[in-house]
PDB file of C-alpha atoms and ligand atoms in Angstrom:
ATOM      1  CA  UNK A  68     -84.384-288.653  80.929  1.00 46.00           C
ATOM      2  CA  UNK A  69     -87.225-287.703  83.206  1.00 48.00           C
ATOM      3  CA  UNK A  70     -88.337-284.561  84.949  1.00 52.00           C
ATOM      4  CA  UNK A  71     -86.355-283.370  87.930  1.00 54.00           C
ATOM      5  CA  UNK A  72     -88.405-282.929  91.078  1.00 52.00           C
ATOM      6  CA  UNK A  73     -87.096-280.539  93.671  1.00 45.00           C
ATOM      7  CA  UNK A  74     -87.926-281.526  97.220  1.00 43.00           C
ATOM      8  CA  UNK A  75     -87.258-279.497 100.338  1.00 45.00           C
ATOM      9  CA  UNK A  76     -83.738-279.073 101.726  1.00 61.00           C
ATOM     10  CA  UNK A  77     -82.193-279.203  98.271  1.00 75.00           C
ATOM     11  CA  UNK A  78     -82.467-282.962  97.722  1.00 91.00           C
ATOM     12  CA  UNK A  79     -83.830-283.677  94.297  1.00 95.00           C
ATOM     13  CA  UNK A  80     -84.729-286.931  92.668  1.00 97.00           C
ATOM     14  CA  UNK A  81     -84.669-288.026  89.060  1.00 97.00           C
ATOM     15  CA  UNK A  82     -86.251-291.197  87.786  1.00 98.00           C
ATOM     16  CA  UNK A  83     -83.719-292.763  85.413  1.00 98.00           C
ATOM     17  CA  UNK A  84     -85.675-295.964  84.719  1.00 98.00           C
ATOM     18  CA  UNK A  85     -88.815-297.585  86.157  1.00 97.00           C
ATOM     19  CA  UNK A  86     -88.219-298.007  89.898  1.00 98.00           C
ATOM     20  CA  UNK A  87     -84.722-296.539  89.646  1.00 98.00           C
ATOM     21  CA  UNK A  88     -83.939-293.082  90.962  1.00 98.00           C
ATOM     22  CA  UNK A  89     -80.972-290.850  91.518  1.00 98.00           C
ATOM     23  CA  UNK A  90     -81.278-288.707  94.625  1.00 98.00           C
ATOM     24  CA  UNK A  91     -78.999-285.717  94.338  1.00 97.00           C
ATOM     25  CA  UNK A  92     -77.922-283.729  97.340  1.00 97.00           C
ATOM     26  CA  UNK A  93     -75.885-280.593  97.107  1.00 94.00           C
ATOM     27  CA  UNK A  94     -73.147-281.527  99.586  1.00 93.00           C
ATOM     28  CA  UNK A  95     -70.311-283.054  97.548  1.00 94.00           C
ATOM     29  CA  UNK A  96     -72.700-283.239  94.529  1.00 94.00           C
ATOM     30  CA  UNK A  97     -73.464-286.713  95.807  1.00 97.00           C
ATOM     31  CA  UNK A  98     -75.604-289.142  93.866  1.00 98.00           C
ATOM     32  CA  UNK A  99     -77.442-291.544  96.097  1.00 98.00           C
ATOM     33  CA  UNK A 100     -79.520-294.235  94.451  1.00 98.00           C
ATOM     34  CA  UNK A 101     -82.967-295.587  95.177  1.00 98.00           C
ATOM     35  CA  UNK A 102     -84.253-298.846  93.721  1.00 98.00           C
ATOM     36  CA  UNK A 103     -87.844-299.792  94.481  1.00 98.00           C
ATOM     37  CA  UNK A 104     -89.111-303.369  94.275  1.00 98.00           C
ATOM     38  CA  UNK A 105     -92.449-304.849  95.262  1.00 98.00           C
ATOM     39  CA  UNK A 106     -91.403-305.715  98.822  1.00 98.00           C
ATOM     40  CA  UNK A 107     -88.346-303.638  99.634  1.00 98.00           C
ATOM     41  CA  UNK A 108     -86.398-300.657  98.450  1.00 98.00           C
ATOM     42  CA  UNK A 109     -82.648-300.148  98.349  1.00 98.00           C
ATOM     43  CA  UNK A 110     -80.816-296.933  99.144  1.00 98.00           C
ATOM     44  CA  UNK A 111     -77.332-296.584  97.700  1.00 98.00           C
ATOM     45  CA  UNK A 112     -75.010-294.301  99.727  1.00 98.00           C
ATOM     46  CA  UNK A 113     -76.234-292.336 102.696  1.00 98.00           C
ATOM     47  CA  UNK A 114     -74.405-288.988 102.733  1.00 98.00           C
ATOM     48  CA  UNK A 115     -71.775-287.358 104.923  1.00 98.00           C
ATOM     49  CA  UNK A 116     -73.737-287.221 108.178  1.00 98.00           C
ATOM     50  CA  UNK A 117     -77.210-286.878 109.647  1.00 98.00           C
ATOM     51  CA  UNK A 118     -77.990-283.580 107.898  1.00 97.00           C
ATOM     52  CA  UNK A 119     -77.444-284.949 104.429  1.00 98.00           C
ATOM     53  CA  UNK A 120     -78.905-288.342 105.374  1.00 98.00           C
ATOM     54  CA  UNK A 121     -82.117-286.636 106.479  1.00 97.00           C
ATOM     55  CA  UNK A 122     -82.443-284.952 103.072  1.00 97.00           C
ATOM     56  CA  UNK A 123     -81.843-288.257 101.300  1.00 98.00           C
ATOM     57  CA  UNK A 124     -84.269-290.079 103.608  1.00 98.00           C
ATOM     58  CA  UNK A 125     -87.008-287.510 103.011  1.00 97.00           C
ATOM     59  CA  UNK A 126     -86.629-287.864  99.265  1.00 97.00           C
ATOM     60  CA  UNK A 127     -86.732-291.659  99.639  1.00 98.00           C
ATOM     61  CA  UNK A 128     -89.864-291.507 101.765  1.00 98.00           C
ATOM     62  CA  UNK A 129     -91.568-289.221  99.266  1.00 97.00           C
ATOM     63  CA  UNK A 130     -91.223-292.083  96.774  1.00 98.00           C
ATOM     64  CA  UNK A 131     -91.750-295.239  98.834  1.00 98.00           C
ATOM     65  CA  UNK A 132     -92.910-296.412 102.249  1.00 98.00           C
ATOM     66  CA  UNK A 133     -91.404-299.895 101.819  1.00 98.00           C
ATOM     67  CA  UNK A 134     -88.801-301.319 104.225  1.00 98.00           C
ATOM     68  CA  UNK A 135     -85.299-300.215 103.239  1.00 98.00           C
ATOM     69  CA  UNK A 136     -81.929-301.841 102.853  1.00 98.00           C
ATOM     70  CA  UNK A 137     -78.755-299.805 102.367  1.00 98.00           C
ATOM     71  CA  UNK A 138     -75.665-300.306 100.211  1.00 98.00           C
ATOM     72  CA  UNK A 139     -72.429-298.378 100.691  1.00 98.00           C
ATOM     73  CA  UNK A 140     -70.449-298.323  97.435  1.00 98.00           C
ATOM     74  CA  UNK A 141     -67.183-297.661  99.315  1.00 98.00           C
ATOM     75  CA  UNK A 142     -65.814-296.388 102.604  1.00 97.00           C
ATOM     76  CA  UNK A 143     -65.500-292.639 101.970  1.00 97.00           C
ATOM     77  CA  UNK A 144     -67.293-290.323 104.383  1.00 97.00           C
ATOM     78  CA  UNK A 145     -69.770-288.847 101.903  1.00 97.00           C
ATOM     79  CA  UNK A 146     -71.077-292.336 101.115  1.00 98.00           C
ATOM     80  CA  UNK A 147     -71.251-293.824 104.637  1.00 98.00           C
ATOM     81  CA  UNK A 148     -71.671-291.229 107.395  1.00 98.00           C
ATOM     82  CA  UNK A 149     -75.445-291.173 106.948  1.00 98.00           C
ATOM     83  CA  UNK A 150     -75.721-294.858 107.904  1.00 98.00           C
ATOM     84  CA  UNK A 151     -76.584-294.184 111.541  1.00 98.00           C
ATOM     85  CA  UNK A 152     -79.519-292.003 110.496  1.00 98.00           C
ATOM     86  CA  UNK A 153     -80.907-294.834 108.392  1.00 98.00           C
ATOM     87  CA  UNK A 154     -80.252-297.390 111.143  1.00 98.00           C
ATOM     88  CA  UNK A 155     -82.096-295.165 113.600  1.00 98.00           C
ATOM     89  CA  UNK A 156     -84.982-295.112 111.127  1.00 98.00           C
ATOM     90  CA  UNK A 157     -85.317-298.874 111.094  1.00 97.00           C
ATOM     91  CA  UNK A 158     -82.788-300.143 108.552  1.00 98.00           C
ATOM     92  CA  UNK A 159     -81.069-303.397 109.590  1.00 98.00           C
ATOM     93  CA  UNK A 160     -79.313-304.578 106.464  1.00 98.00           C
ATOM     94  CA  UNK A 161     -76.282-302.590 105.319  1.00 98.00           C
ATOM     95  CA  UNK A 162     -74.375-304.105 102.406  1.00 98.00           C
ATOM     96  CA  UNK A 163     -70.825-303.226 101.395  1.00 98.00           C
ATOM     97  CA  UNK A 164     -67.754-304.943 100.039  1.00 98.00           C
ATOM     98  CA  UNK A 165     -65.892-306.797 102.773  1.00 98.00           C
ATOM     99  CA  UNK A 166     -62.862-304.491 102.434  1.00 98.00           C
ATOM    100  CA  UNK A 167     -65.122-301.456 102.717  1.00 98.00           C
ATOM    101  CA  UNK A 168     -66.731-302.800 105.903  1.00 97.00           C
ATOM    102  CA  UNK A 169     -63.313-303.602 107.307  1.00 97.00           C
ATOM    103  CA  UNK A 170     -61.938-300.197 106.377  1.00 96.00           C
ATOM    104  CA  UNK A 171     -64.922-298.477 107.967  1.00 96.00           C
ATOM    105  CA  UNK A 172     -64.445-300.351 111.218  1.00 95.00           C
ATOM    106  CA  UNK A 173     -60.760-299.448 111.262  1.00 93.00           C
ATOM    107  CA  UNK A 174     -60.575-295.921 109.930  1.00 91.00           C
ATOM    108  CA  UNK A 175     -63.951-294.254 109.423  1.00 94.00           C
ATOM    109  CA  UNK A 176     -63.619-292.211 112.610  1.00 93.00           C
ATOM    110  CA  UNK A 177     -60.436-290.668 111.175  1.00 95.00           C
ATOM    111  CA  UNK A 178     -62.552-289.215 108.382  1.00 96.00           C
ATOM    112  CA  UNK A 179     -64.764-287.232 110.751  1.00 97.00           C
ATOM    113  CA  UNK A 180     -62.614-284.114 110.512  1.00 97.00           C
ATOM    114  CA  UNK A 181     -63.326-283.939 106.782  1.00 96.00           C
ATOM    115  CA  UNK A 182     -66.975-283.029 107.383  1.00 97.00           C
ATOM    116  CA  UNK A 183     -66.376-280.221 109.883  1.00 96.00           C
ATOM    117  CA  UNK A 184     -68.038-277.647 107.635  1.00 95.00           C
ATOM    118  CA  UNK A 185     -70.965-279.585 106.260  1.00 95.00           C
ATOM    119  CA  UNK A 186     -71.782-281.869 109.202  1.00 97.00           C
ATOM    120  CA  UNK A 187     -70.392-280.351 112.416  1.00 96.00           C
ATOM    121  CA  UNK A 188     -72.204-282.863 114.666  1.00 97.00           C
ATOM    122  CA  UNK A 189     -70.743-285.758 112.694  1.00 97.00           C
ATOM    123  CA  UNK A 190     -67.296-284.206 112.842  1.00 97.00           C
ATOM    124  CA  UNK A 191     -67.581-283.906 116.628  1.00 97.00           C
ATOM    125  CA  UNK A 192     -69.249-287.281 116.999  1.00 96.00           C
ATOM    126  CA  UNK A 193     -71.842-285.742 119.276  1.00 93.00           C
ATOM    127  CA  UNK A 194     -75.604-285.675 118.955  1.00 93.00           C
ATOM    128  CA  UNK A 195     -78.092-287.944 117.286  1.00 97.00           C
ATOM    129  CA  UNK A 196     -77.245-290.284 114.414  1.00 98.00           C
ATOM    130  CA  UNK A 197     -73.508-289.573 114.509  1.00 98.00           C
ATOM    131  CA  UNK A 198     -72.031-292.948 115.360  1.00 97.00           C
ATOM    132  CA  UNK A 199     -70.185-294.982 112.744  1.00 97.00           C
ATOM    133  CA  UNK A 200     -72.511-297.706 111.525  1.00 97.00           C
ATOM    134  CA  UNK A 201     -70.452-300.467 109.950  1.00 97.00           C
ATOM    135  CA  UNK A 202     -72.128-302.609 107.248  1.00 97.00           C
ATOM    136  CA  UNK A 203     -73.673-305.836 108.518  1.00 96.00           C
ATOM    137  CA  UNK A 204     -73.742-307.671 105.172  1.00 98.00           C
ATOM    138  CA  UNK A 205     -70.214-307.891 103.752  1.00 98.00           C
ATOM    139  CA  UNK A 206     -69.964-308.943 100.093  1.00 98.00           C
ATOM    140  CA  UNK A 207     -66.886-310.669  98.648  1.00 96.00           C
ATOM    141  CA  UNK A 208     -67.527-310.996  94.930  1.00 96.00           C
ATOM    142  CA  UNK A 209     -71.212-310.976  94.152  1.00 98.00           C
ATOM    143  CA  UNK A 210     -74.609-311.265  95.742  1.00 98.00           C
ATOM    144  CA  UNK A 211     -78.116-310.744  94.395  1.00 98.00           C
ATOM    145  CA  UNK A 212     -80.637-309.003  96.608  1.00 98.00           C
ATOM    146  CA  UNK A 213     -84.208-309.451  95.462  1.00 98.00           C
ATOM    147  CA  UNK A 214     -86.404-306.506  96.352  1.00 98.00           C
ATOM    148  CA  UNK A 215     -89.487-308.260  94.950  1.00 98.00           C
ATOM    149  CA  UNK A 216     -89.639-308.390  91.141  1.00 96.00           C
ATOM    150  CA  UNK A 217     -86.451-306.355  91.196  1.00 98.00           C
ATOM    151  CA  UNK A 218     -83.244-308.376  91.434  1.00 98.00           C
ATOM    152  CA  UNK A 219     -80.264-306.202  92.274  1.00 98.00           C
ATOM    153  CA  UNK A 220     -76.760-307.526  91.771  1.00 98.00           C
ATOM    154  CA  UNK A 221     -74.047-306.225  94.093  1.00 98.00           C
ATOM    155  CA  UNK A 222     -70.662-307.062  92.645  1.00 98.00           C
ATOM    156  CA  UNK A 223     -66.963-306.360  92.771  1.00 98.00           C
ATOM    157  CA  UNK A 224     -64.786-305.936  89.682  1.00 98.00           C
ATOM    158  CA  UNK A 225     -61.428-305.433  91.381  1.00 97.00           C
ATOM    159  CA  UNK A 226     -59.555-302.603  93.022  1.00 97.00           C
ATOM    160  CA  UNK A 227     -59.929-299.082  91.737  1.00 98.00           C
ATOM    161  CA  UNK A 228     -61.005-295.913  93.518  1.00 98.00           C
ATOM    162  CA  UNK A 229     -60.467-297.936  96.732  1.00 97.00           C
ATOM    163  CA  UNK A 230     -59.880-301.621  97.448  1.00 97.00           C
ATOM    164  CA  UNK A 231     -63.568-302.143  98.214  1.00 98.00           C
ATOM    165  CA  UNK A 232     -65.745-300.578  95.511  1.00 98.00           C
ATOM    166  CA  UNK A 233     -69.070-302.366  95.142  1.00 98.00           C
ATOM    167  CA  UNK A 234     -71.158-301.851  91.998  1.00 98.00           C
ATOM    168  CA  UNK A 235     -74.938-302.031  92.092  1.00 98.00           C
ATOM    169  CA  UNK A 236     -76.661-303.383  88.982  1.00 98.00           C
ATOM    170  CA  UNK A 237     -80.426-303.440  88.519  1.00 98.00           C
ATOM    171  CA  UNK A 238     -82.189-304.730  85.392  1.00 98.00           C
ATOM    172  CA  UNK A 239     -81.807-301.245  83.862  1.00 98.00           C
ATOM    173  CA  UNK A 240     -79.224-299.246  85.763  1.00 98.00           C
ATOM    174  CA  UNK A 241     -75.649-299.515  86.958  1.00 98.00           C
ATOM    175  CA  UNK A 242     -74.725-297.474  90.028  1.00 98.00           C
ATOM    176  CA  UNK A 243     -70.937-297.259  89.853  1.00 98.00           C
ATOM    177  CA  UNK A 244     -69.999-295.292  92.979  1.00 98.00           C
ATOM    178  CA  UNK A 245     -66.813-293.260  92.634  1.00 98.00           C
ATOM    179  CA  UNK A 246     -65.246-295.725  90.199  1.00 98.00           C
ATOM    180  CA  UNK A 247     -66.906-293.360  87.729  1.00 98.00           C
ATOM    181  CA  UNK A 248     -67.033-289.686  88.565  1.00 95.00           C
ATOM    182  CA  UNK A 249     -68.486-286.955  86.381  1.00 96.00           C
ATOM    183  CA  UNK A 250     -67.646-283.278  86.731  1.00 93.00           C
ATOM    184  CA  UNK A 251     -64.432-283.735  88.720  1.00 93.00           C
ATOM    185  CA  UNK A 252     -61.084-285.468  88.372  1.00 94.00           C
ATOM    186  CA  UNK A 253     -61.005-289.045  89.627  1.00 96.00           C
ATOM    187  CA  UNK A 254     -60.039-289.128  93.310  1.00 96.00           C
ATOM    188  CA  UNK A 255     -56.816-291.100  93.664  1.00 96.00           C
ATOM    189  CA  UNK A 256     -56.052-290.745  97.395  1.00 95.00           C
ATOM    190  CA  UNK A 257     -56.954-294.320  98.383  1.00 95.00           C
ATOM    191  CA  UNK A 258     -56.813-295.693  94.867  1.00 97.00           C
ATOM    192  CA  UNK A 259     -54.988-298.437  92.996  1.00 97.00           C
ATOM    193  CA  UNK A 260     -54.490-296.617  89.682  1.00 97.00           C
ATOM    194  CA  UNK A 261     -53.233-299.542  87.568  1.00 97.00           C
ATOM    195  CA  UNK A 262     -56.115-301.727  88.739  1.00 97.00           C
ATOM    196  CA  UNK A 263     -58.577-298.863  88.299  1.00 98.00           C
ATOM    197  CA  UNK A 264     -57.768-298.693  84.579  1.00 98.00           C
ATOM    198  CA  UNK A 265     -58.605-302.390  84.306  1.00 98.00           C
ATOM    199  CA  UNK A 266     -61.787-302.021  86.360  1.00 98.00           C
ATOM    200  CA  UNK A 267     -62.968-299.184  84.086  1.00 98.00           C
ATOM    201  CA  UNK A 268     -62.349-301.444  81.096  1.00 98.00           C
ATOM    202  CA  UNK A 269     -64.574-304.068  82.739  1.00 98.00           C
ATOM    203  CA  UNK A 270     -67.288-301.480  83.419  1.00 98.00           C
ATOM    204  CA  UNK A 271     -67.217-300.458  79.770  1.00 98.00           C
ATOM    205  CA  UNK A 272     -67.553-304.145  78.888  1.00 97.00           C
ATOM    206  CA  UNK A 273     -70.926-304.142  80.665  1.00 97.00           C
ATOM    207  CA  UNK A 274     -72.298-301.410  78.377  1.00 95.00           C
ATOM    208  CA  UNK A 275     -74.890-303.671  76.739  1.00 96.00           C
ATOM    209  CA  UNK A 276     -76.293-304.832  80.082  1.00 97.00           C
ATOM    210  CA  UNK A 277     -77.487-301.483  81.397  1.00 97.00           C
ATOM    211  CA  UNK A 278     -79.392-298.546  79.911  1.00 97.00           C
ATOM    212  CA  UNK A 279     -78.206-296.045  82.489  1.00 97.00           C
ATOM    213  CA  UNK A 280     -74.908-295.513  84.298  1.00 98.00           C
ATOM    214  CA  UNK A 281     -75.001-293.439  87.477  1.00 98.00           C
ATOM    215  CA  UNK A 282     -71.638-292.164  88.756  1.00 98.00           C
ATOM    216  CA  UNK A 283     -70.948-291.392  92.413  1.00 98.00           C
ATOM    217  CA  UNK A 284     -71.021-287.669  91.691  1.00 97.00           C
ATOM    218  CA  UNK A 285     -72.321-285.575  88.793  1.00 95.00           C
ATOM    219  CA  UNK A 286     -74.559-286.357  85.840  1.00 96.00           C
ATOM    220  CA  UNK A 287     -75.438-289.787  84.469  1.00 97.00           C
ATOM    221  CA  UNK A 288     -72.922-290.791  81.817  1.00 97.00           C
ATOM    222  CA  UNK A 289     -72.614-292.820  78.626  1.00 96.00           C
ATOM    223  CA  UNK A 290     -70.192-295.591  77.801  1.00 97.00           C
ATOM    224  CA  UNK A 291     -68.215-293.041  75.779  1.00 97.00           C
ATOM    225  CA  UNK A 292     -67.562-291.199  79.021  1.00 97.00           C
ATOM    226  CA  UNK A 293     -66.356-294.382  80.745  1.00 98.00           C
ATOM    227  CA  UNK A 294     -64.091-295.187  77.803  1.00 98.00           C
ATOM    228  CA  UNK A 295     -62.668-291.701  77.844  1.00 97.00           C
ATOM    229  CA  UNK A 296     -62.084-291.887  81.605  1.00 97.00           C
ATOM    230  CA  UNK A 297     -60.381-295.251  81.120  1.00 97.00           C
ATOM    231  CA  UNK A 298     -58.189-294.058  78.238  1.00 97.00           C
ATOM    232  CA  UNK A 299     -57.194-290.893  80.063  1.00 97.00           C
ATOM    233  CA  UNK A 300     -56.304-292.824  83.196  1.00 98.00           C
ATOM    234  CA  UNK A 301     -54.392-295.425  81.222  1.00 98.00           C
ATOM    235  CA  UNK A 302     -52.361-292.628  79.617  1.00 97.00           C
ATOM    236  CA  UNK A 303     -51.826-290.920  82.980  1.00 97.00           C
ATOM    237  CA  UNK A 304     -50.566-294.147  84.562  1.00 96.00           C
ATOM    238  CA  UNK A 305     -48.115-294.668  81.693  1.00 95.00           C
ATOM    239  CA  UNK A 306     -46.912-291.069  81.989  1.00 94.00           C
ATOM    240  CA  UNK A 307     -46.488-291.454  85.731  1.00 93.00           C
ATOM    241  CA  UNK A 308     -44.501-294.652  85.272  1.00 92.00           C
ATOM    242  CA  UNK A 309     -42.353-292.975  82.620  1.00 91.00           C
ATOM    243  CA  UNK A 310     -41.686-290.129  85.053  1.00 90.00           C
ATOM    244  CA  UNK A 311     -40.540-292.551  87.713  1.00 86.00           C
ATOM    245  CA  UNK A 312     -38.055-293.998  85.214  1.00 88.00           C
ATOM    246  CA  UNK A 313     -36.875-290.585  83.954  1.00 88.00           C
ATOM    247  CA  UNK A 314     -36.718-288.687  87.236  1.00 85.00           C
ATOM    248  CA  UNK A 315     -37.052-291.233  90.035  1.00 82.00           C
ATOM    249  CA  UNK A 316     -35.939-288.707  92.648  1.00 83.00           C
ATOM    250  CA  UNK A 317     -38.743-286.293  91.788  1.00 86.00           C
ATOM    251  CA  UNK A 318     -41.697-287.622  89.822  1.00 84.00           C
ATOM    252  CA  UNK A 319     -43.627-284.432  90.613  1.00 85.00           C
ATOM    253  CA  UNK A 320     -41.941-282.911  87.543  1.00 84.00           C
ATOM    254  CA  UNK A 321     -44.633-284.800  85.611  1.00 86.00           C
ATOM    255  CA  UNK A 322     -47.500-282.974  87.321  1.00 91.00           C
ATOM    256  CA  UNK A 323     -47.856-280.223  84.688  1.00 90.00           C
ATOM    257  CA  UNK A 324     -48.135-282.731  81.849  1.00 89.00           C
ATOM    258  CA  UNK A 325     -50.546-285.168  83.468  1.00 94.00           C
ATOM    259  CA  UNK A 326     -54.166-284.923  82.281  1.00 94.00           C
ATOM    260  CA  UNK A 327     -55.555-283.983  85.712  1.00 96.00           C
ATOM    261  CA  UNK A 328     -55.396-281.013  88.050  1.00 94.00           C
ATOM    262  CA  UNK A 329     -52.286-280.647  90.220  1.00 94.00           C
ATOM    263  CA  UNK A 330     -53.831-282.078  93.390  1.00 94.00           C
ATOM    264  CA  UNK A 331     -55.119-285.245  91.762  1.00 95.00           C
ATOM    265  CA  UNK A 332     -51.967-285.609  89.646  1.00 95.00           C
ATOM    266  CA  UNK A 333     -49.907-285.513  92.817  1.00 95.00           C
ATOM    267  CA  UNK A 334     -52.192-288.079  94.462  1.00 95.00           C
ATOM    268  CA  UNK A 335     -51.908-290.318  91.387  1.00 96.00           C
ATOM    269  CA  UNK A 336     -48.092-290.197  91.467  1.00 94.00           C
ATOM    270  CA  UNK A 337     -48.088-290.925  95.184  1.00 94.00           C
ATOM    271  CA  UNK A 338     -50.347-293.922  94.750  1.00 95.00           C
ATOM    272  CA  UNK A 339     -48.356-295.255  91.797  1.00 93.00           C
ATOM    273  CA  UNK A 340     -45.384-295.324  94.141  1.00 89.00           C
ATOM    274  CA  UNK A 341     -47.270-296.746  97.142  1.00 86.00           C
ATOM    275  CA  UNK A 342     -49.781-299.137  95.673  1.00 68.00           C
ATOM    276  CA  UNK A 343     -48.335-302.568  95.020  1.00 56.00           C
ATOM    277  CA  UNK A 344     -48.760-303.861  91.481  1.00 61.00           C
TER     278      UNK A 344
HETATM  279 ZN1  LIG B  99     -64.929-291.821  97.119  1.00 94.27          ZN
END
């Protein structure tokens, strides 16, 4: 929609609407968000550790000097491990869904090993900005944060990619976290697949409220993309359930026919078995 500006260290930012930016960093093809009001600015998702957080922060500071608040869309490492860097740079308010904050407090340190290659200090838990910074502002269903002539709604539509996915809606733009993912299969590891189908339907229902939809990874998408993701997942869930009726001892026989790659198909089948209805 607008020109792409390359900043140093590979972070780039794209203005998707007035005051609304996507900050793309190469690690994990992560989309962070930046929303700038008259008094404050909001950063959405902080990266997988201090290295990525520094890139995001630099891009943010090239666009605004206002005080910052942070939102974590969910509790996966690539969205939360940069929190300490932002805290150490003066951020006090960290918003997240209550389940996300709880999950971070309980299990975030177990995710450290996943960033061994991209963020070795974070993986080791040594050095600056590597502690786990748990959100201070838990959200249950909905809260509006006014950044000054820029109301931002943080809201929960139900379980999906995790049990604590928070959506961020500005007057123009919906930041959907990993509930919507472009360029890769949906990640089912911590998911609730049946609920996720329903949550995608609700996101599609919001199509007239926002001009732009920013997924957690990849390019901005249209409602057609969300509908297609929803329909594909709905089909996959039905196929997985059929497989558990046909071959309850070994549902993995369904992997070749599911509409995802083998890894994510396996994760989907596992979660269909584990996740309570
Ligand atoms: Zn995720």
